[in-house]
Structures are given as C-alpha cells and as structure tokens.
GROMACS .gro file of C-alpha atoms in nm:
model
  374
    1MET     CA    1   1.570  -2.225  -0.895
    2ARG     CA    2   1.425  -2.472  -1.145
    3SER     CA    3   1.341  -2.850  -0.999
    4ALA     CA    4   1.618  -3.129  -1.188
    5ALA     CA    5   1.442  -3.348  -1.408
    6GLY     CA    6   1.148  -3.578  -1.269
    7ASP     CA    7   1.185  -3.385  -0.948
    8PRO     CA    8   0.827  -3.237  -0.829
    9VAL     CA    9   0.756  -2.874  -0.958
   10THR     CA   10   0.639  -2.596  -0.752
   11LEU     CA   11   0.410  -2.296  -0.853
   12PHE     CA   12   0.376  -1.934  -0.686
   13LEU     CA   13   0.010  -1.841  -0.812
   14CYS     CA   14  -0.162  -1.588  -0.690
   15GLY     CA   15  -0.475  -1.338  -0.724
   16ASP     CA   16  -0.453  -0.966  -0.917
   17VAL     CA   17  -0.205  -0.773  -0.900
   18MET     CA   18  -0.266  -0.389  -0.910
   19LEU     CA   19   0.019  -0.181  -0.879
   20GLY     CA   20  -0.217   0.128  -1.038
   21ARG     CA   21  -0.370   0.435  -0.918
   22GLY     CA   22  -0.315   0.445  -0.573
   23VAL     CA   23   0.017   0.147  -0.519
   24ASP     CA   24   0.131   0.397  -0.803
   25GLN     CA   25   0.139   0.702  -0.636
   26ILE     CA   26   0.373   0.574  -0.359
   27LEU     CA   27   0.656   0.427  -0.592
   28PRO     CA   28   0.934   0.618  -0.713
   29CYS     CA   29   0.822   0.728  -1.030
   30PRO     CA   30   0.392   0.840  -0.955
   31GLY     CA   31   0.198   0.830  -1.337
   32ASP     CA   32  -0.086   1.111  -1.347
   33PRO     CA   33  -0.286   1.044  -1.072
   34ALA     CA   34  -0.604   1.197  -1.235
   35LEU     CA   35  -0.917   1.023  -1.271
   36GLU     CA   36  -1.252   0.989  -1.444
   37GLU     CA   37  -1.403   0.818  -1.075
   38SER     CA   38  -1.768   0.929  -1.017
   39SER     CA   39  -1.632   1.049  -0.657
   40VAL     CA   40  -1.242   0.943  -0.683
   41ARG     CA   41  -1.078   1.269  -0.901
   42ASP     CA   42  -0.710   1.210  -0.801
   43ALA     CA   43  -0.545   0.867  -0.729
   44ARG     CA   44  -0.336   1.041  -0.434
   45ARG     CA   45  -0.699   0.970  -0.242
   46TYR     CA   46  -0.637   0.668  -0.226
   47VAL     CA   47  -0.304   0.677  -0.051
   48GLU     CA   48  -0.473   0.902   0.242
   49LEU     CA   49  -0.725   0.670   0.290
   50ALA     CA   50  -0.501   0.440   0.358
   51GLU     CA   51  -0.264   0.636   0.566
   52ALA     CA   52  -0.588   0.719   0.751
   53ALA     CA   53  -0.652   0.335   0.820
   54ASN     CA   54  -0.313   0.257   0.932
   55GLY     CA   55  -0.045   0.514   0.926
   56PRO     CA   56   0.164   0.699   0.678
   57ILE     CA   57   0.340   0.566   0.422
   58PRO     CA   58   0.638   0.677   0.265
   59ARG     CA   59   0.655   0.847  -0.074
   60PRO     CA   60   0.866   0.809  -0.228
   61ALA     CA   61   0.832   0.431  -0.137
   62GLY     CA   62   1.092   0.154  -0.318
   63TYR     CA   63   1.057  -0.065  -0.531
   64SER     CA   64   0.996  -0.375  -0.332
   65TRP     CA   65   0.704  -0.150  -0.068
   66PRO     CA   66   0.423  -0.355  -0.224
   67TRP     CA   67   0.572  -0.678  -0.168
   68GLY     CA   68   0.729  -0.598   0.162
   69ASP     CA   69   0.709  -0.987   0.413
   70ALA     CA   70   0.553  -1.200   0.062
   71LEU     CA   71   0.904  -1.116  -0.090
   72GLU     CA   72   1.079  -1.316   0.250
   73VAL     CA   73   0.813  -1.617   0.217
   74LEU     CA   74   0.872  -1.630  -0.163
   75ASP     CA   75   1.292  -1.680  -0.107
   76GLU     CA   76   1.162  -1.931   0.136
   77ALA     CA   77   0.894  -2.127  -0.078
   78ALA     CA   78   1.196  -2.109  -0.351
   79PRO     CA   79   0.878  -2.173  -0.623
   80ASP     CA   80   0.986  -2.334  -0.985
   81VAL     CA   81   0.763  -2.111  -1.138
   82ARG     CA   82   0.568  -1.795  -1.034
   83VAL     CA   83   0.236  -1.680  -1.182
   84LEU     CA   84   0.056  -1.386  -1.069
   85ASN     CA   85  -0.319  -1.134  -1.220
   86LEU     CA   86  -0.133  -0.820  -1.323
   87GLU     CA   87  -0.468  -0.593  -1.323
   88THR     CA   88  -0.343  -0.337  -1.451
   89SER     CA   89  -0.279  -0.154  -1.775
   90VAL     CA   90   0.145  -0.064  -1.762
   91THR     CA   91   0.106   0.268  -1.951
   92ARG     CA   92   0.132   0.709  -1.951
   93SER     CA   93  -0.206   0.738  -2.172
   94ARG     CA   94  -0.460   0.977  -2.076
   95GLU     CA   95  -0.760   0.820  -2.254
   96PHE     CA   96  -1.010   0.645  -2.057
   97ALA     CA   97  -1.109   0.382  -2.189
   98PRO     CA   98  -1.591   0.505  -2.181
   99GLY     CA   99  -1.825   0.355  -2.027
  100LYS     CA  100  -1.562   0.139  -1.706
  101PRO     CA  101  -1.619   0.330  -1.366
  102VAL     CA  102  -1.244   0.185  -1.234
  103HIS     CA  103  -0.960   0.280  -1.467
  104TYR     CA  104  -0.674   0.076  -1.359
  105ARG     CA  105  -0.268   0.249  -1.514
  106MET     CA  106   0.054   0.195  -1.376
  107ASN     CA  107   0.370   0.428  -1.515
  108PRO     CA  108   0.569   0.169  -1.702
  109ALA     CA  109   0.911   0.356  -1.548
  110ASN     CA  110   0.762   0.153  -1.243
  111LEU     CA  111   0.811  -0.194  -1.384
  112PRO     CA  112   1.051  -0.223  -1.169
  113ALA     CA  113   0.825  -0.291  -0.806
  114LEU     CA  114   0.662  -0.570  -1.078
  115ALA     CA  115   0.969  -0.720  -1.116
  116ALA     CA  116   1.074  -0.718  -0.768
  117VAL     CA  117   0.851  -1.032  -0.739
  118ARG     CA  118   1.001  -1.209  -1.017
  119PRO     CA  119   0.737  -1.285  -1.170
  120ASP     CA  120   0.785  -1.598  -1.468
  121VAL     CA  121   0.400  -1.516  -1.628
  122CYS     CA  122   0.204  -1.196  -1.557
  123VAL     CA  123  -0.151  -1.289  -1.688
  124LEU     CA  124  -0.366  -0.996  -1.886
  125ALA     CA  125  -0.680  -1.158  -1.926
  126ASN     CA  126  -0.913  -0.906  -1.737
  127ASN     CA  127  -1.081  -0.644  -1.667
  128HIS     CA  128  -0.850  -0.386  -1.667
  129VAL     CA  129  -0.564  -0.468  -1.979
  130LEU     CA  130  -0.821  -0.198  -2.181
  131ASP     CA  131  -0.814   0.037  -1.935
  132PHE     CA  132  -0.702   0.296  -2.167
  133GLY     CA  133  -0.763   0.146  -2.503
  134VAL     CA  134  -0.554  -0.078  -2.729
  135PRO     CA  135  -0.296   0.192  -2.748
  136GLY     CA  136  -0.277   0.149  -2.319
  137LEU     CA  137  -0.227  -0.240  -2.440
  138THR     CA  138  -0.011  -0.196  -2.640
  139GLU     CA  139   0.189   0.013  -2.448
  140THR     CA  140   0.111  -0.234  -2.225
  141LEU     CA  141   0.281  -0.508  -2.439
  142ASP     CA  142   0.584  -0.340  -2.563
  143ALA     CA  143   0.694  -0.217  -2.156
  144LEU     CA  144   0.691  -0.586  -2.032
  145ALA     CA  145   0.831  -0.748  -2.291
  146GLY     CA  146   1.119  -0.468  -2.291
  147ALA     CA  147   1.119  -0.565  -1.905
  148GLY     CA  148   1.173  -0.894  -1.972
  149LEU     CA  149   0.844  -0.985  -1.817
  150ASP     CA  150   0.642  -1.319  -2.031
  151GLN     CA  151   0.241  -1.272  -2.068
  152ALA     CA  152  -0.048  -1.494  -2.187
  153GLY     CA  153  -0.382  -1.327  -2.235
  154ALA     CA  154  -0.342  -1.056  -2.450
  155GLY     CA  155  -0.206  -0.954  -2.727
  156ARG     CA  156  -0.278  -0.786  -3.089
  157ASP     CA  157  -0.472  -1.017  -3.277
  158GLU     CA  158  -0.627  -1.354  -3.104
  159ASP     CA  159  -0.352  -1.565  -3.225
  160GLU     CA  160  -0.106  -1.373  -2.940
  161ALA     CA  161  -0.339  -1.369  -2.710
  162TRP     CA  162  -0.431  -1.759  -2.636
  163ARG     CA  163  -0.081  -1.801  -2.720
  164PRO     CA  164   0.019  -1.965  -2.395
  165ALA     CA  165   0.362  -1.855  -2.194
  166VAL     CA  166   0.578  -2.159  -2.168
  167VAL     CA  167   0.849  -2.151  -1.876
  168ALA     CA  168   1.107  -2.426  -2.019
  169LEU     CA  169   1.192  -2.743  -1.698
  170PRO     CA  170   1.456  -2.937  -1.688
  171GLY     CA  171   1.426  -3.274  -1.829
  172GLY     CA  172   1.301  -3.075  -2.138
  173GLY     CA  173   0.971  -3.055  -1.947
  174ARG     CA  174   0.756  -2.721  -1.950
  175VAL     CA  175   0.492  -2.524  -1.760
  176LEU     CA  176   0.194  -2.354  -1.993
  177VAL     CA  177  -0.047  -2.113  -1.842
  178PHE     CA  178  -0.281  -2.036  -2.085
  179ALA     CA  179  -0.505  -1.744  -1.953
  180VAL     CA  180  -0.886  -1.610  -2.060
  181ALA     CA  181  -1.103  -1.376  -1.913
  182MET     CA  182  -1.529  -1.429  -1.948
  183PRO     CA  183  -1.755  -1.099  -1.919
  184SER     CA  184  -1.898  -1.142  -1.522
  185SER     CA  185  -1.589  -1.054  -1.383
  186GLY     CA  186  -1.665  -0.727  -1.595
  187VAL     CA  187  -1.471  -0.808  -1.877
  188PRO     CA  188  -1.613  -0.562  -2.208
  189ALA     CA  189  -1.731  -0.811  -2.534
  190THR     CA  190  -1.544  -0.564  -2.696
  191TRP     CA  191  -1.248  -0.644  -2.566
  192ALA     CA  192  -1.215  -0.949  -2.723
  193ALA     CA  193  -0.919  -0.980  -2.961
  194ALA     CA  194  -0.990  -1.081  -3.266
  195ALA     CA  195  -0.813  -1.161  -3.619
  196ASP     CA  196  -0.759  -0.820  -3.703
  197ARG     CA  197  -0.829  -0.630  -3.359
  198PRO     CA  198  -0.599  -0.605  -3.070
  199GLY     CA  199  -0.738  -0.763  -2.720
  200VAL     CA  200  -0.776  -1.046  -2.424
  201ALA     CA  201  -0.823  -1.423  -2.523
  202CYS     CA  202  -1.205  -1.411  -2.420
  203LEU     CA  203  -1.481  -1.611  -2.316
  204PRO     CA  204  -1.855  -1.574  -2.342
  205GLY     CA  205  -1.873  -1.771  -2.014
  206PRO     CA  206  -1.809  -2.101  -1.866
  207THR     CA  207  -1.995  -2.319  -2.110
  208ARG     CA  208  -1.917  -2.645  -2.245
  209ASP     CA  209  -1.813  -2.510  -2.588
  210ALA     CA  210  -1.615  -2.283  -2.374
  211ALA     CA  211  -1.451  -2.568  -2.219
  212ALA     CA  212  -1.406  -2.777  -2.608
  213ARG     CA  213  -1.250  -2.415  -2.736
  214THR     CA  214  -1.020  -2.338  -2.415
  215LEU     CA  215  -0.877  -2.751  -2.435
  216ARG     CA  216  -0.862  -2.685  -2.877
  217HIS     CA  217  -0.548  -2.465  -2.726
  218VAL     CA  218  -0.404  -2.638  -2.484
  219ARG     CA  219  -0.395  -2.998  -2.698
  220ARG     CA  220  -0.225  -2.790  -3.009
  221VAL     CA  221   0.099  -2.712  -2.730
  222LYS     CA  222   0.117  -2.929  -2.473
  223ARG     CA  223   0.354  -3.270  -2.491
  224PRO     CA  224   0.410  -3.578  -2.275
  225GLY     CA  225   0.578  -3.396  -1.955
  226ASP     CA  226   0.405  -3.043  -1.968
  227ILE     CA  227   0.203  -2.906  -1.709
  228ALA     CA  228  -0.091  -2.690  -1.861
  229VAL     CA  229  -0.196  -2.462  -1.618
  230VAL     CA  230  -0.548  -2.192  -1.727
  231SER     CA  231  -0.545  -1.900  -1.559
  232VAL     CA  232  -0.910  -1.720  -1.542
  233HIS     CA  233  -1.058  -1.431  -1.480
  234TRP     CA  234  -1.403  -1.512  -1.324
  235GLY     CA  235  -1.713  -1.405  -1.186
  236SER     CA  236  -1.836  -1.158  -0.919
  237ASN     CA  237  -1.661  -0.949  -0.678
  238TRP     CA  238  -1.776  -1.086  -0.281
  239GLY     CA  239  -1.864  -1.378  -0.233
  240TYR     CA  240  -1.792  -1.749  -0.139
  241GLU     CA  241  -2.013  -1.957  -0.411
  242VAL     CA  242  -1.945  -2.095  -0.678
  243GLU     CA  243  -2.185  -2.111  -0.986
  244GLU     CA  244  -2.244  -2.495  -1.068
  245ASP     CA  245  -2.168  -2.409  -1.440
  246GLN     CA  246  -1.772  -2.310  -1.287
  247ALA     CA  247  -1.773  -2.552  -1.113
  248GLU     CA  248  -1.886  -2.796  -1.493
  249PHE     CA  249  -1.652  -2.574  -1.706
  250ALA     CA  250  -1.339  -2.648  -1.405
  251HIS     CA  251  -1.380  -3.016  -1.431
  252ALA     CA  252  -1.436  -2.977  -1.790
  253LEU     CA  253  -1.074  -2.873  -1.813
  254VAL     CA  254  -0.925  -3.067  -1.582
  255GLU     CA  255  -1.066  -3.368  -1.794
  256GLY     CA  256  -0.949  -3.320  -2.118
  257GLY     CA  257  -0.585  -3.290  -2.016
  258VAL     CA  258  -0.543  -2.947  -1.791
  259ASP     CA  259  -0.372  -3.021  -1.472
  260LEU     CA  260  -0.431  -2.671  -1.233
  261VAL     CA  261  -0.714  -2.420  -1.291
  262HIS     CA  262  -0.613  -2.071  -1.221
  263GLY     CA  263  -0.918  -1.881  -1.088
  264HIS     CA  264  -0.881  -1.470  -0.976
  265SER     CA  265  -1.119  -1.165  -0.949
  266SER     CA  266  -1.312  -1.215  -0.657
  267HIS     CA  267  -1.121  -0.991  -0.423
  268HIS     CA  268  -1.112  -1.286  -0.111
  269PRO     CA  269  -1.040  -1.614  -0.197
  270ARG     CA  270  -1.302  -1.800  -0.290
  271PRO     CA  271  -1.340  -2.222  -0.267
  272VAL     CA  272  -1.045  -2.508  -0.337
  273GLU     CA  273  -1.077  -2.852  -0.509
  274VAL     CA  274  -0.893  -3.157  -0.580
  275HIS     CA  275  -1.084  -3.284  -0.917
  276ARG     CA  276  -0.894  -3.646  -1.085
  277GLY     CA  277  -0.643  -3.539  -0.866
  278ARG     CA  278  -0.571  -3.169  -0.996
  279LEU     CA  279  -0.610  -2.785  -0.831
  280ILE     CA  280  -0.857  -2.646  -0.935
  281LEU     CA  281  -0.821  -2.259  -0.765
  282TYR     CA  282  -1.220  -2.056  -0.788
  283GLY     CA  283  -1.039  -1.735  -0.655
  284CYS     CA  284  -0.717  -1.692  -0.502
  285GLY     CA  285  -0.832  -1.338  -0.421
  286ASP     CA  286  -0.611  -0.955  -0.382
  287LEU     CA  287  -0.286  -0.920  -0.349
  288VAL     CA  288  -0.166  -0.619  -0.391
  289ASP     CA  289  -0.403  -0.322  -0.448
  290ASP     CA  290  -0.542  -0.038  -0.267
  291TYR     CA  291  -0.831  -0.081  -0.115
  292GLU     CA  292  -0.706  -0.007   0.224
  293GLY     CA  293  -0.945   0.233   0.422
  294ILE     CA  294  -1.281   0.173   0.215
  295ALA     CA  295  -1.555   0.075   0.350
  296GLY     CA  296  -1.817  -0.206   0.265
  297TYR     CA  297  -1.767  -0.583   0.277
  298GLU     CA  298  -1.583  -0.643   0.597
  299GLU     CA  299  -1.721  -0.940   0.642
  300TYR     CA  300  -1.445  -1.102   0.387
  301ARG     CA  301  -1.169  -0.949   0.583
  302ASP     CA  302  -1.017  -0.866   0.183
  303ASP     CA  303  -0.753  -0.746   0.407
  304LEU     CA  304  -0.663  -1.044   0.405
  305ARG     CA  305  -0.454  -1.201   0.120
  306LEU     CA  306  -0.292  -1.528   0.011
  307LEU     CA  307   0.040  -1.688  -0.102
  308TYR     CA  308  -0.047  -2.027  -0.352
  309PHE     CA  309   0.252  -2.213  -0.350
  310ALA     CA  310   0.159  -2.597  -0.539
  311THR     CA  311   0.341  -2.874  -0.556
  312VAL     CA  312   0.284  -3.078  -0.786
  313GLU     CA  313   0.420  -3.392  -1.034
  314ALA     CA  314   0.651  -3.334  -1.303
  315ALA     CA  315   0.522  -3.651  -1.571
  316THR     CA  316   0.140  -3.613  -1.482
  317GLY     CA  317   0.055  -3.266  -1.296
  318ARG     CA  318  -0.104  -3.446  -1.010
  319LEU     CA  319  -0.086  -3.203  -0.661
  320ILE     CA  320   0.136  -3.295  -0.429
  321GLU     CA  321   0.055  -3.046  -0.177
  322LEU     CA  322  -0.066  -2.713  -0.137
  323ARG     CA  323   0.110  -2.471   0.116
  324MET     CA  324  -0.168  -2.089   0.148
  325ALA     CA  325   0.044  -1.811   0.333
  326PRO     CA  326  -0.167  -1.571   0.493
  327MET     CA  327  -0.086  -1.227   0.491
  328ARG     CA  328  -0.203  -0.931   0.600
  329ALA     CA  329  -0.277  -0.540   0.325
  330VAL     CA  330  -0.127  -0.285   0.571
  331ARG     CA  331   0.000   0.053   0.418
  332MET     CA  332  -0.002  -0.125   0.069
  333ARG     CA  333   0.210  -0.365   0.234
  334LEU     CA  334   0.206  -0.685   0.240
  335ARG     CA  335   0.310  -0.849   0.600
  336HIS     CA  336   0.292  -1.119   0.811
  337ALA     CA  337  -0.057  -1.246   0.914
  338CYS     CA  338  -0.070  -1.223   1.324
  339PRO     CA  339  -0.218  -1.588   1.462
  340GLU     CA  340  -0.574  -1.467   1.493
  341ASP     CA  341  -0.628  -1.334   1.178
  342ARG     CA  342  -0.459  -1.721   1.024
  343ALA     CA  343  -0.717  -1.820   1.224
  344TRP     CA  344  -1.018  -1.627   1.132
  345LEU     CA  345  -0.901  -1.741   0.705
  346LEU     CA  346  -0.816  -2.150   0.874
  347ALA     CA  347  -1.190  -2.137   0.978
  348THR     CA  348  -1.283  -1.992   0.628
  349LEU     CA  349  -1.168  -2.184   0.390
  350ASP     CA  350  -1.172  -2.516   0.553
  351GLY     CA  351  -1.571  -2.439   0.567
  352ILE     CA  352  -1.608  -2.319   0.219
  353CYS     CA  353  -1.343  -2.575   0.116
  354ARG     CA  354  -1.589  -2.855   0.285
  355GLU     CA  355  -1.833  -2.897   0.001
  356PHE     CA  356  -1.594  -3.000  -0.259
  357GLY     CA  357  -1.458  -3.240  -0.057
  358ALA     CA  358  -1.130  -3.079   0.092
  359ARG     CA  359  -1.002  -2.981   0.444
  360VAL     CA  360  -0.758  -2.667   0.518
  361ALA     CA  361  -0.581  -2.729   0.842
  362PRO     CA  362  -0.225  -2.547   1.011
  363ALA     CA  363   0.077  -2.661   0.887
  364PRO     CA  364   0.439  -2.572   0.939
  365GLY     CA  365   0.558  -2.177   0.958
  366GLY     CA  366   0.204  -2.057   1.000
  367THR     CA  367   0.067  -2.159   0.663
  368LEU     CA  368  -0.222  -2.314   0.576
  369ALA     CA  369  -0.247  -2.639   0.423
  370LEU     CA  370  -0.556  -2.859   0.157
  371ALA     CA  371  -0.634  -3.249   0.313
  372PRO     CA  372  -0.805  -3.434   0.167
  373ALA     CA  373  -1.152  -3.485   0.349
  374ALA     CA  374  -1.194  -3.741   0.599
   0.00000   0.00000   0.00000
C-alpha cells in the first residue's frame, strides 16, 4: 500500500537473497544441481547439510517456503517500497564463469519464489549475477522483466546498468534505487558494464571520485520530492569493522543528495549510522541462503537475519524511524527469532553502532529500533 502524498514513506530493505544452489533444489522446479566447487559438486548436498543441522525439509517445498514468517512480518509492516539484493543468476545456463570458486543460479521456473515477497526492486549489482557469463545475465534480465520484476545495477550496456529503478509514490514523488558494486565484494573487474559490454554498475572502490561519479547519476534523475537510495555491494564477508574510506564514501553520498545508503555483501549485519539525518546501513547481512550446517564463523551467528524497515520523510528523505525484525534461518526457512536470539542481536548491534553515534533498543512486537546515542 503506497503512502498518500506527503505521508512518511516506509522502505523494506534487506541484504543478500540467494535463491540459487541449495534453495533452488527444494523449490517446485529445481534446476540442474551440478556445481564446480572444489569440494561440492551437487547443489543437493547443501540441502543435506541443512537437514542434518535442523531437520527434514519438504521437497518440493512451496514457493513461499524460504520466506516463512517474514511474509507475515511484511504484511503487518505494509512497507511502501521493497528492495532486496538478488544475489544469484536466474538462468538454465551450464556455462560456469571461469575463475570463480562459487556459482549461484536458480531455475527461471522458480521465480514465483521471488515474486512471493513482492519486491519492487531487485538489486543485481553483486558478485554472483554473472556467474554464468553474459548469456546468464541476459537470461536473468529477461526472466525478471517477464515476471514483472524491476531491477537496478545490471544491464546490457553501461547506461542500463546505471539506470535507477523508479518506484512512483502518490503525489508525484518517487523512490529512485541506484545500485553499484565494488571489487572488495568479489566482483571481477571484467564484469563492469561498458558502452558495448553487458555487466554491472561497478566502481573501483569507495573513493571520492567514485562518490562523485555516483552522484552525477543521481543528480541527473532526482527531482524535488524524490527519495534517492544507493544500494552498494561492498566489503568482506565477515567482521564488524567499517573501513574509514567506506564511511567517507557513504558520507559523501549523503552530503551530495542521497537519502539512504543500503549496503550489503557481509554474511551478518554490520553497523548502522545516521549522518545528517539520513540512514546508512553498512551491511544488512544475508536474508535467504543455503548456508545452514556449514561450519565456521559461528561467533557471528549468521543464522540470525534482519528485516529492515526505514521510515523517512517524503519531502526530505530524513529518517524518522528504523525498525529491525529479527529472524532465524531454520530448514532453509525464515522463522521468528526466539527471545534469547533477539537479545543476542540487540547486544551485538547496540555495541557495534555506538561508535557511529547510535544505539539499538528493544521495540514493540519483538523488533529492534535505532535511536540516537545519548
């Protein structure tokens, strides 16, 4: 339900949605399970690992299975705009991109699983959208368009890759979603879109020049009353540290007219900041994936996930409220986090956000809320 003219606008944002590999195998139309990983050659192995950790998974599961309780949370929150990072190719291609240790693909016939969450924008500027080369990217673009799903961050040429997704709001305002990726997240330099080459909107790093280039694209499109979001795939998979140049890049975007910075790539949530009244999410963590049962990095509790709901002023883009709904991935399905898990997330997030001038506190309905530091 879209807000009326002048009303606050609520955006749902999340990190990586990886409906390929093992998740694809439990859906009604599983694709080719073949993999070219060093230790796993069949995607069904990831289903077996998840089942060994938490119990049997129905096969086939329904298209809504991966979202589980998140669908109820989304219905209750009724966000005006839904933005997710779709970190998988949507293709039947068997042409694995050389030199990559991991490849993600989902069968286009399983796209109803993505449509189940009703995304307004699928961000494609990430390190898996070209896992099956240009043909896989082209099929991804065609499949999303055929399903009526908008995307940002990739295209058949540079202009299309940098073109924002536009979500109209009542009264003439719009939400503009630009998407970019950086090599620090594992995006090969050869994936950068060019005038004569399909690919992703790619920046060499979080530099001043990169911020200026991004802002030129924003300013060409943004009108008074628009809310500009820059979704950026960057940084390492693990750890809570935010590099100084990342913070400077995000600050430069906000100071240049961007209203919200939506960061992702890390497998767990990273700090949140409010700069000049605008929200910066440095890393939203994974949301849907097939990582259950894979050992390592347990201290980061990557089984815990967050749904982010940011409410901003329609006229200015200034943050009014950020709510976060804690979830836990169990049997490749999102479930409500238990009180102990919510408490762990609260303590962790509150601790890592303090140096950015913010605190995290309990909120109604088992959610967490961002508050300025005292």
